[in-house]
CSV table of C-alpha atoms in Angstrom, one decimal:
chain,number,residue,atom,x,y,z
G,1,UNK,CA,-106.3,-83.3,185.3
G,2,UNK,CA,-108.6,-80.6,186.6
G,3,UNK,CA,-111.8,-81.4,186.8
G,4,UNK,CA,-114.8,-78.8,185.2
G,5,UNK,CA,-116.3,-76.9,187.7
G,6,UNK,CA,-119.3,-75.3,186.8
G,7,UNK,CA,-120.5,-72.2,189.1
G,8,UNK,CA,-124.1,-72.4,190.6
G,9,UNK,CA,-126.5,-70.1,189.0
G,10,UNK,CA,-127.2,-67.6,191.5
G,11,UNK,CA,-131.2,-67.4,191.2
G,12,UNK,CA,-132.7,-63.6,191.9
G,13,UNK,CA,-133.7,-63.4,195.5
G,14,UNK,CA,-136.7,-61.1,195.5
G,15,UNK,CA,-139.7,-62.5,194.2
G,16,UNK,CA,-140.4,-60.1,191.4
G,17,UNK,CA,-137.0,-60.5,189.8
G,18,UNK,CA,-137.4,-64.5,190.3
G,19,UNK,CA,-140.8,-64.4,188.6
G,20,UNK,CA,-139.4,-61.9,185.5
G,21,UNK,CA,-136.7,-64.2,185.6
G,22,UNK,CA,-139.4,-67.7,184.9
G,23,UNK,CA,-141.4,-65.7,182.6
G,24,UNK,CA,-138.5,-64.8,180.0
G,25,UNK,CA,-137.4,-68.3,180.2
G,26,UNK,CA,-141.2,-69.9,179.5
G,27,UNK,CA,-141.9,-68.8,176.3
G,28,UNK,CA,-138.3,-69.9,174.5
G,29,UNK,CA,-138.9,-73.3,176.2
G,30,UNK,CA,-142.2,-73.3,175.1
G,31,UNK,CA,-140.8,-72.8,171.6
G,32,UNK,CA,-138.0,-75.6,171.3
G,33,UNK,CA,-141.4,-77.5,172.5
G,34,UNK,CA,-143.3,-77.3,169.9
G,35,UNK,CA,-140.3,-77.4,167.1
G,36,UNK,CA,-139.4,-80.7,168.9
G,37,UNK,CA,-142.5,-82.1,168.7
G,38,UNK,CA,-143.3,-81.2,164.9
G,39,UNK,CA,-140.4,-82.8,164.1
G,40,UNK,CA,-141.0,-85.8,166.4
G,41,UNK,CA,-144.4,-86.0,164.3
G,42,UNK,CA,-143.6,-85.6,160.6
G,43,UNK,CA,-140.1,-87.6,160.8
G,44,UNK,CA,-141.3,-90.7,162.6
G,45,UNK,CA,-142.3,-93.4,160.2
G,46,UNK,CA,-144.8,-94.7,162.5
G,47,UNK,CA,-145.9,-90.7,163.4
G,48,UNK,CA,-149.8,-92.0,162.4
G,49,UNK,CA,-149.7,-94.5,165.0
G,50,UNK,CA,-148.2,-92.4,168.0
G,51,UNK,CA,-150.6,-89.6,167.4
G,52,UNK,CA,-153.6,-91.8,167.1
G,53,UNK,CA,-152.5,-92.9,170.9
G,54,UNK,CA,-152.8,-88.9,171.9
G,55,UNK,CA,-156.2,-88.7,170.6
G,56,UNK,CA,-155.0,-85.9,167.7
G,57,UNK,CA,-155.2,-88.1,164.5
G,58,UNK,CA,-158.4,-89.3,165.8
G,59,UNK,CA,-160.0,-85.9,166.5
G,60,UNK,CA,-158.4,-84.4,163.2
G,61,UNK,CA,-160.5,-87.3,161.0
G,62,UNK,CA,-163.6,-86.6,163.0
G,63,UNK,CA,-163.4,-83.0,162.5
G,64,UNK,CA,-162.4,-83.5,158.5
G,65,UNK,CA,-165.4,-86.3,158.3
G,66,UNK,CA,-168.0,-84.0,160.0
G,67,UNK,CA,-166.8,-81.3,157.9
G,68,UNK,CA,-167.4,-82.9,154.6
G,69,UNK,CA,-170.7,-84.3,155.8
G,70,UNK,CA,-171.8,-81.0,155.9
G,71,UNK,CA,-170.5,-79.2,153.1
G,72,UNK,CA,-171.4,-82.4,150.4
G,73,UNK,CA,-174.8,-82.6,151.3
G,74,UNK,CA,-177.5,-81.3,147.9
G,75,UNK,CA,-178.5,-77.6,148.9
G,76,UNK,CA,-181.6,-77.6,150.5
G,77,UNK,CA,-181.0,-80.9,151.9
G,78,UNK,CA,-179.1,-80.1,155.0
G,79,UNK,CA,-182.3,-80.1,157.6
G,80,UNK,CA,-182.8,-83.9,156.4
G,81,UNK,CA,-182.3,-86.6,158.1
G,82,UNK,CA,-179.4,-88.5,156.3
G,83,UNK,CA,-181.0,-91.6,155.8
G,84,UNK,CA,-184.4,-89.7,154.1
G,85,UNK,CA,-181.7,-87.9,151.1
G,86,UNK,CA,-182.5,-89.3,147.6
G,87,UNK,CA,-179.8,-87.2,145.2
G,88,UNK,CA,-181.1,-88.8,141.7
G,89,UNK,CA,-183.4,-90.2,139.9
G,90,UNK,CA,-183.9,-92.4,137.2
G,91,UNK,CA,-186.5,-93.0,134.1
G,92,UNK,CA,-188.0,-96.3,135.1
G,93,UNK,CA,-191.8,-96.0,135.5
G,94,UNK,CA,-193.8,-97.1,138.3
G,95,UNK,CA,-197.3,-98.9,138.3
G,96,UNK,CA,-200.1,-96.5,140.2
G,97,UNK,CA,-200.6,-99.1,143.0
G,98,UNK,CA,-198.4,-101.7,144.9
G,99,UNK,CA,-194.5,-101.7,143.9
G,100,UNK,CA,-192.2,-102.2,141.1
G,101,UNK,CA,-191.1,-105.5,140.3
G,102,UNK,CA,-187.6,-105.7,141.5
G,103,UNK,CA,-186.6,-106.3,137.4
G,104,UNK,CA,-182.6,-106.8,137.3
G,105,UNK,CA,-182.6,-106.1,133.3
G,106,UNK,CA,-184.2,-102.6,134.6
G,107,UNK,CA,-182.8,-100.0,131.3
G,108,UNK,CA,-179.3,-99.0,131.8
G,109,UNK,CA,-178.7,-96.5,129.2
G,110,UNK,CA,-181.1,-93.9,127.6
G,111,UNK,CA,-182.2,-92.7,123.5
G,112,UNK,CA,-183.3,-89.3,123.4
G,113,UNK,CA,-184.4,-88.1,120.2
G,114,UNK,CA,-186.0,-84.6,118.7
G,115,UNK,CA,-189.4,-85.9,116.7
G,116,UNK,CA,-191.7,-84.5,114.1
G,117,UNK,CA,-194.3,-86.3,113.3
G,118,UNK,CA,-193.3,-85.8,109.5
G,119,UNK,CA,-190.6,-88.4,110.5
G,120,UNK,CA,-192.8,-91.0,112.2
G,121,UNK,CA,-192.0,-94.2,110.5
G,122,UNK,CA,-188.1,-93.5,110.7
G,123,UNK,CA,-188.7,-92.7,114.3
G,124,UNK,CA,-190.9,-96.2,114.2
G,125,UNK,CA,-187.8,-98.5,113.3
G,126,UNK,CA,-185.5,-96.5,115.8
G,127,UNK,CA,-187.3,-96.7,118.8
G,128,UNK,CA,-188.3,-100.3,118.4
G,129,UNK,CA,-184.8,-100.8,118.0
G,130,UNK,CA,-183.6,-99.4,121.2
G,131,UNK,CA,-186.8,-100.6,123.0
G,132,UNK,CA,-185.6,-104.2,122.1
G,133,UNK,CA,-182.1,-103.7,123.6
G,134,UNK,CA,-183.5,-102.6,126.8
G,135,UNK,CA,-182.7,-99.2,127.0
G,136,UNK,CA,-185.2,-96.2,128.4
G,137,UNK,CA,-186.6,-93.9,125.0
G,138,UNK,CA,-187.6,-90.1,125.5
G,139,UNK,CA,-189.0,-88.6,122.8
G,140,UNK,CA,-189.0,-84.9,122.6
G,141,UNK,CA,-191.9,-83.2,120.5
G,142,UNK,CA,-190.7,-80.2,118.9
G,143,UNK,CA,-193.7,-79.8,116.5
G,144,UNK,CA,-196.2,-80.2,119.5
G,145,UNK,CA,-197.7,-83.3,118.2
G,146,UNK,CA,-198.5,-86.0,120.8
G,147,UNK,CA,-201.4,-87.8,120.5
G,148,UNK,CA,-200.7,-89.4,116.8
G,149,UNK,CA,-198.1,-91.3,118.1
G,150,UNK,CA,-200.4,-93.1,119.8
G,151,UNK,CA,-201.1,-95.6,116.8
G,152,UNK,CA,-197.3,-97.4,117.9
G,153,UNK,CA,-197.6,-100.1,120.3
G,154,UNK,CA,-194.8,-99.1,122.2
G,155,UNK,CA,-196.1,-95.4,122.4
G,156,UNK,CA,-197.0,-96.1,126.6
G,157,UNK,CA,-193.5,-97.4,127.2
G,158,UNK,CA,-191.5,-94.5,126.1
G,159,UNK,CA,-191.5,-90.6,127.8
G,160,UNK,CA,-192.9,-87.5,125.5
G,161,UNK,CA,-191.8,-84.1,126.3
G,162,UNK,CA,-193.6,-81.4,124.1
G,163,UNK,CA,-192.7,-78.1,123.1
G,164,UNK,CA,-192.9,-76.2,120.1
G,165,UNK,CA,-190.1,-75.2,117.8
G,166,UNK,CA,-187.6,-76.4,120.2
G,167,UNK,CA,-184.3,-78.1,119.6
G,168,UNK,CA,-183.0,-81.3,121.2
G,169,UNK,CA,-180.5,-79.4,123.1
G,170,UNK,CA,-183.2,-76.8,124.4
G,171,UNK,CA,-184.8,-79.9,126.0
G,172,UNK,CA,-181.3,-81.6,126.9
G,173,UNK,CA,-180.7,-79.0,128.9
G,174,UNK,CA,-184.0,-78.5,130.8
G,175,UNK,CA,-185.0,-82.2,131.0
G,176,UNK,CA,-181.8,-84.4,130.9
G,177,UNK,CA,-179.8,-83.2,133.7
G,178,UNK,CA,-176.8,-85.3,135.2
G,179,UNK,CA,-178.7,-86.3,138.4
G,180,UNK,CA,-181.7,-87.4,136.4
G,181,UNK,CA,-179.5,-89.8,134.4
G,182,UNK,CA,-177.3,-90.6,137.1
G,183,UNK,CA,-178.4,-94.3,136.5
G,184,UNK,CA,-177.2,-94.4,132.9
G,185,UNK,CA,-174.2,-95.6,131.4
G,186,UNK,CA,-174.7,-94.2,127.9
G,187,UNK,CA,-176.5,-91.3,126.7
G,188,UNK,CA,-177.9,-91.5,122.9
G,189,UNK,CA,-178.9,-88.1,122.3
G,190,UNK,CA,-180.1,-88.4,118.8
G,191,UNK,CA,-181.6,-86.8,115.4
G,192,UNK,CA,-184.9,-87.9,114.1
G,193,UNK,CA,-183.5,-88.3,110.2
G,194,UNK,CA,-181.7,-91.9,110.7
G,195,UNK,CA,-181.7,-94.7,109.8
G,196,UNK,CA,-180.6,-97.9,111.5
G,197,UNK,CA,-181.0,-100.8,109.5
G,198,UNK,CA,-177.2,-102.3,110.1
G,199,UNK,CA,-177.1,-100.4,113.7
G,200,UNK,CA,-177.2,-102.7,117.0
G,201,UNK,CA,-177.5,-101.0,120.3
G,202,UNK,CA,-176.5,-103.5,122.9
G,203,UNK,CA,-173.2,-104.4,120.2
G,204,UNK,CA,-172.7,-100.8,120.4
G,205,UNK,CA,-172.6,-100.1,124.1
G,206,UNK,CA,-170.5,-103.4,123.9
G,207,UNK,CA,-167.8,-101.7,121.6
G,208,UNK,CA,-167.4,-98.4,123.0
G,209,UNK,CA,-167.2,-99.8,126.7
G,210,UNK,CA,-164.6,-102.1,125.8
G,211,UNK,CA,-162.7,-99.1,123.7
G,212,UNK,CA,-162.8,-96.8,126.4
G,213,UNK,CA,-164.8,-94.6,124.7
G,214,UNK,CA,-166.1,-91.8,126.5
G,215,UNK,CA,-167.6,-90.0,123.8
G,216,UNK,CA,-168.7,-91.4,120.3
G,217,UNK,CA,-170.8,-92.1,117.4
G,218,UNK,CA,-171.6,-94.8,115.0
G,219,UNK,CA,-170.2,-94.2,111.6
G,220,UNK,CA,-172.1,-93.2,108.8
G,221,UNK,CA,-172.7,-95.5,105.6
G,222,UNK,CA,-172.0,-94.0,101.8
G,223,UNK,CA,-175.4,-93.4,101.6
G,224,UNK,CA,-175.4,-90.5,103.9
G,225,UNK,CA,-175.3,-86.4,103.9
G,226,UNK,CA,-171.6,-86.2,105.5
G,227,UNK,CA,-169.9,-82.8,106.6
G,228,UNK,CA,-166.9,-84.0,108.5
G,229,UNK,CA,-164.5,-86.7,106.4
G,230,UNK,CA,-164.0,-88.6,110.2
G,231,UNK,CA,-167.5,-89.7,110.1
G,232,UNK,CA,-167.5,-91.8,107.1
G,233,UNK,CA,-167.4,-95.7,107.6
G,234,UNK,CA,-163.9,-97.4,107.3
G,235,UNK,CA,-165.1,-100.9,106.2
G,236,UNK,CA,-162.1,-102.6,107.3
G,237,UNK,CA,-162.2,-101.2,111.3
G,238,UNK,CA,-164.4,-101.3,113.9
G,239,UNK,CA,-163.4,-98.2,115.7
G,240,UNK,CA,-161.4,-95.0,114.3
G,241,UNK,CA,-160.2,-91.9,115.7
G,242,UNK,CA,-158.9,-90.0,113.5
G,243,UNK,CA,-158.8,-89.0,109.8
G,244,UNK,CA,-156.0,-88.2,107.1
G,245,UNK,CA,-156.7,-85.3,104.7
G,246,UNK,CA,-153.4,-84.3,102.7
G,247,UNK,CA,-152.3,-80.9,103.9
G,248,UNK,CA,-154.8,-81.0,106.5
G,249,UNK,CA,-154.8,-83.9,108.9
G,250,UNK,CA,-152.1,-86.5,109.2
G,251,UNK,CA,-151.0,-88.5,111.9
G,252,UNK,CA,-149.8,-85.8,114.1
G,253,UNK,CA,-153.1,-83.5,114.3
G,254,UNK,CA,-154.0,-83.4,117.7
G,255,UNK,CA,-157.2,-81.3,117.3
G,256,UNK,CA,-160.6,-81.6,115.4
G,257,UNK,CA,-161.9,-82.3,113.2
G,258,UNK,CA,-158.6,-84.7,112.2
G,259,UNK,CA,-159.3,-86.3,115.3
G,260,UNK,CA,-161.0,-86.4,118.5
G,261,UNK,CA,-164.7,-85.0,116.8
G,262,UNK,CA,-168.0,-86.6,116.7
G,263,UNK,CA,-171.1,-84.9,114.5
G,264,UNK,CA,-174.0,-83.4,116.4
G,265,UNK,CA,-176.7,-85.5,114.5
G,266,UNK,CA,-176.1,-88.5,116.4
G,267,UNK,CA,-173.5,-88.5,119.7
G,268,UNK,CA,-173.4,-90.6,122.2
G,269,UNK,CA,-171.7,-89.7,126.0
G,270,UNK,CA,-170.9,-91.5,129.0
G,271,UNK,CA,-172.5,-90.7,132.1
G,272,UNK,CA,-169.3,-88.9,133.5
G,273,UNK,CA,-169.2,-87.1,129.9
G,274,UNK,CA,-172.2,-85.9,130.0
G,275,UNK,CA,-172.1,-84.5,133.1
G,276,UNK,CA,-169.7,-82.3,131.9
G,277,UNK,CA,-171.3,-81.3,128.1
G,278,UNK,CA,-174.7,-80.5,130.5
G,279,UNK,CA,-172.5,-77.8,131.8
G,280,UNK,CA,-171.5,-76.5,128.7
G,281,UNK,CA,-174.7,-76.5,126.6
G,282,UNK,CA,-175.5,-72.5,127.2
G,283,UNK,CA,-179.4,-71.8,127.8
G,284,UNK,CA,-179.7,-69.9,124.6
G,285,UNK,CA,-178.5,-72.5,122.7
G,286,UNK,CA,-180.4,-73.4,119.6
G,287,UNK,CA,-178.5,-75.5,117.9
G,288,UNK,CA,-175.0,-77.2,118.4
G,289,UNK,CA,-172.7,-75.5,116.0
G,290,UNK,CA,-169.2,-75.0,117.6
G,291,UNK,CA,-170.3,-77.3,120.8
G,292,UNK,CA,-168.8,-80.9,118.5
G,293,UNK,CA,-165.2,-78.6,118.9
G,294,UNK,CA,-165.6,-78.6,122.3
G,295,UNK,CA,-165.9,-81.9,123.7
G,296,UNK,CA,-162.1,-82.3,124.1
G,297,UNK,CA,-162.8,-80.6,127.3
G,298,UNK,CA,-165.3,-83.6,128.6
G,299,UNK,CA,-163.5,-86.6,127.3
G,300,UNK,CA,-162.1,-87.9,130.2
G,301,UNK,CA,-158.4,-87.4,129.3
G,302,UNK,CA,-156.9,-87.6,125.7
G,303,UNK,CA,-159.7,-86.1,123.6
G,304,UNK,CA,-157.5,-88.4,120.6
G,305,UNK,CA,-158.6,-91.8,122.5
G,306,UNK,CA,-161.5,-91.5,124.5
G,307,UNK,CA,-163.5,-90.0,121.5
G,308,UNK,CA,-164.7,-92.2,118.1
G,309,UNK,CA,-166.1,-93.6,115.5
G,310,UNK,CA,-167.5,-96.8,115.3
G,311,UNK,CA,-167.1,-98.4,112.2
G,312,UNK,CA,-168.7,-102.0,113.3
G,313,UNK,CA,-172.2,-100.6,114.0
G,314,UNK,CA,-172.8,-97.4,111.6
G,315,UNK,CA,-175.7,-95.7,110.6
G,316,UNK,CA,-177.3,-93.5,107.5
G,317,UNK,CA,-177.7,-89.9,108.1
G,318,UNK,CA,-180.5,-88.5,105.7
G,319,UNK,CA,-180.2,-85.0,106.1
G,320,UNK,CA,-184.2,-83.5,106.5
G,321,UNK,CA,-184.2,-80.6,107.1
G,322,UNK,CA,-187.4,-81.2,109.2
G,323,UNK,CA,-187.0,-78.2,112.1
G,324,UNK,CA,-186.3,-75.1,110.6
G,325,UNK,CA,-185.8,-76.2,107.5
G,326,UNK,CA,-187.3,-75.6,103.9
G,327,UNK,CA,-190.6,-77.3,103.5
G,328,UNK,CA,-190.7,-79.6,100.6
G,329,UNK,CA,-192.8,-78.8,97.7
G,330,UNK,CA,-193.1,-74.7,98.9
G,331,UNK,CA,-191.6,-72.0,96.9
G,332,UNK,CA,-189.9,-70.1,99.7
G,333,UNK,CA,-190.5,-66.1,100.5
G,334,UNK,CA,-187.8,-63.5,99.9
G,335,UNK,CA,-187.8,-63.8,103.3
G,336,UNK,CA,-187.0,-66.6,103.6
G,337,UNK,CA,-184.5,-67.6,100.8
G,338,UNK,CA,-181.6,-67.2,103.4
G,339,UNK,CA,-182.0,-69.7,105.9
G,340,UNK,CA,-182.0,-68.2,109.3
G,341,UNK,CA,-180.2,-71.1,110.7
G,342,UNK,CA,-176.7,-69.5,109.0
G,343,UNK,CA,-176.8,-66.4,111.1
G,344,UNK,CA,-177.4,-69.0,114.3
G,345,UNK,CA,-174.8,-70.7,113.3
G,346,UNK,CA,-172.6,-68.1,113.4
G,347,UNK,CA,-173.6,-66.5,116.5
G,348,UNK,CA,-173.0,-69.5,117.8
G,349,UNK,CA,-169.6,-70.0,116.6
G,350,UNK,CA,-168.3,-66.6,117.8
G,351,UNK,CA,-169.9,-67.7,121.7
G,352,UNK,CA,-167.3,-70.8,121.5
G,353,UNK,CA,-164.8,-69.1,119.4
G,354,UNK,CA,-164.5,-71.8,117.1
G,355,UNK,CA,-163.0,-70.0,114.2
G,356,UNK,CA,-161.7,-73.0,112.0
G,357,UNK,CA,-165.2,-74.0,112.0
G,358,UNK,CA,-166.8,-70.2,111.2
């Protein structure tokens, strides 16, 4: 048997062919290199491990860390030192001298309501109410009345924002940002005109937690104004999500206001649900007509699960027209016998394109 002989490779003998020669070679070595090791890297199981002992994994999480650090911190914050950075806020208040008790029933969850002083005594029973449950109260003064509020006891314990002729989402969106009520769970944002005689906020919070709902609002009794069918109180549940209208909503609508809709007059939101509606209240918004067929967008996931109705803990929804409304007892002016709040309305609708609802 012959054995395979295999010629010596005759290297060039001046040194500038010998150095061409090295320097067409480098680069394809150089190549199969780097394929080798990429492969080396992403097929190993234990890849992690291996490149951890070269120092790259190491250095990669550094740079990805250090990276992140940077680009998370609040604009305006990044000259601070890291330990000095307070990104949100709560509505506790603080005594003028010494330091807060460290209280651990501290409010949780936060009633925010648009007053007139018109509607004092329903406002009266609400906010003693929620000031029972523990929870934070804001009241926002759209007439510009302060002062006579003082005559309730619990007038010092609760925050007043004034401004004239303003709606609750005008100061929503100025004075209720995310970071501000970073520290609550759930956000009542709430009309003045209700009444919440067989309503218990702590049961509430209790419900909808357990539910997973995400956004919500307690149901309304027989006694109430009612514009959407979903609203109304099913006696024998304590939560529903949907309605059934013949021809209109059955059990396979998927879109409000069969299901997944909650009424303006009296929502309440998570904290990671309201961050999202903050975002979509507009600043020229005046009112909230077309916003309710928006939330799907902030529920968290299935618009049919995470929003409600809870039946167990409902309320009555009078229907004063208190803010822009037709004064009791005046004989309106030609002027005014068409209520400015239609055209509003459906400006509004055509900026969310809701045209169902227009």
């Amino acid at each position: 048997m012959k054995a395979l002989v295999i010629p010596p490779v005759s290297l060039p003998s001046d040194s500038k062919s010998r150095r061409s020669h090295w320097c067409s070679v480098f680069p394809a070595a150089s190549f199969l290199f780097l394929i080798f090791f990429a492969l080396y890297a992403f097929i190993a199981p234990d890849y992690k491990e291996r490149l951890s002992r070269w120092g790259i994994a190491d250095t990669f999480q550094n740079f990805k860390f250090s990276n992140c650090k940077n680009q998370c911190r609040p604009p305006g914050s990044e000259s601070l030192p890291e330990g000095i950075v307070s990104k949100t806020s709560n509505f506790q208040m603080r005594p003028l001298w010494g330091f807060p008790k460290n209280d651990e029933n501290s409010p949780i969850n936060l009633l925010a309501v648009a007053v007139g002083i018109t509607q004092r005594d329903l406002v009266n029973k609400m906010v003693k109410k929620f000031l029972s449950s523990n929870f934070s109260v804001m009241l926002f003064h759209y007439d510009g009345i302060v002062d006579e509020w003082r005559d309730f006891e619990w007038n010092d314990r609760v925050i007043h924002v004034s401004a004239r002729n303003q709606t609750k989402w005008w100061f929503a969106k100025r004075f209720l940002h995310p970071d501000i009520v970073a520290a609550c769970n759930y956000i009542f944002l709430w009309d003045e005109d209700l009444g919440v005689e067989n309503f218990n906020p702590k049961q509430y919070v209790s419900i909808v937690k357990s539910e997973g709902l995400h956004i919500s609002q307690p149901a309304l009794d027989y006694k109430s104004l009612v514009h959407q069918q979903i609203t109304v109180r099913a006696s024998k549940s304590g939560v529903h999500r949907r309605t059934y209208k013949p021809g209109i909503c059955d059990g396979n609508s998927t879109a409000p206001p069969c299901t997944g809709w909650v009424e303006m007059m009296a929502p309440v939101f998570s904290r990671a649900a309201w961050r999202c509606v903050w975002y979509m209240i507009q600043n020229d918004l005046i009112h909230a007509w077309g916003l309710d067929y928006q939330l799907g967008y902030c529920s968290q996931g299935d618009r049919t699960k995470n929003i409600g109705i809870v039946d167990a803990e409902y309320i009555v929804h009078y229907g004063h027209p208190t803010l822009g409304g037709v004064v009791e007892n005046e004989e309106p002016s030609r002027s005014q016998k068409t209520d400015p709040r239609l055209e509003v309305s459906t400006y509004q609708c055509k900026r969310f394109q809701i045209v169902y609802f227009c």
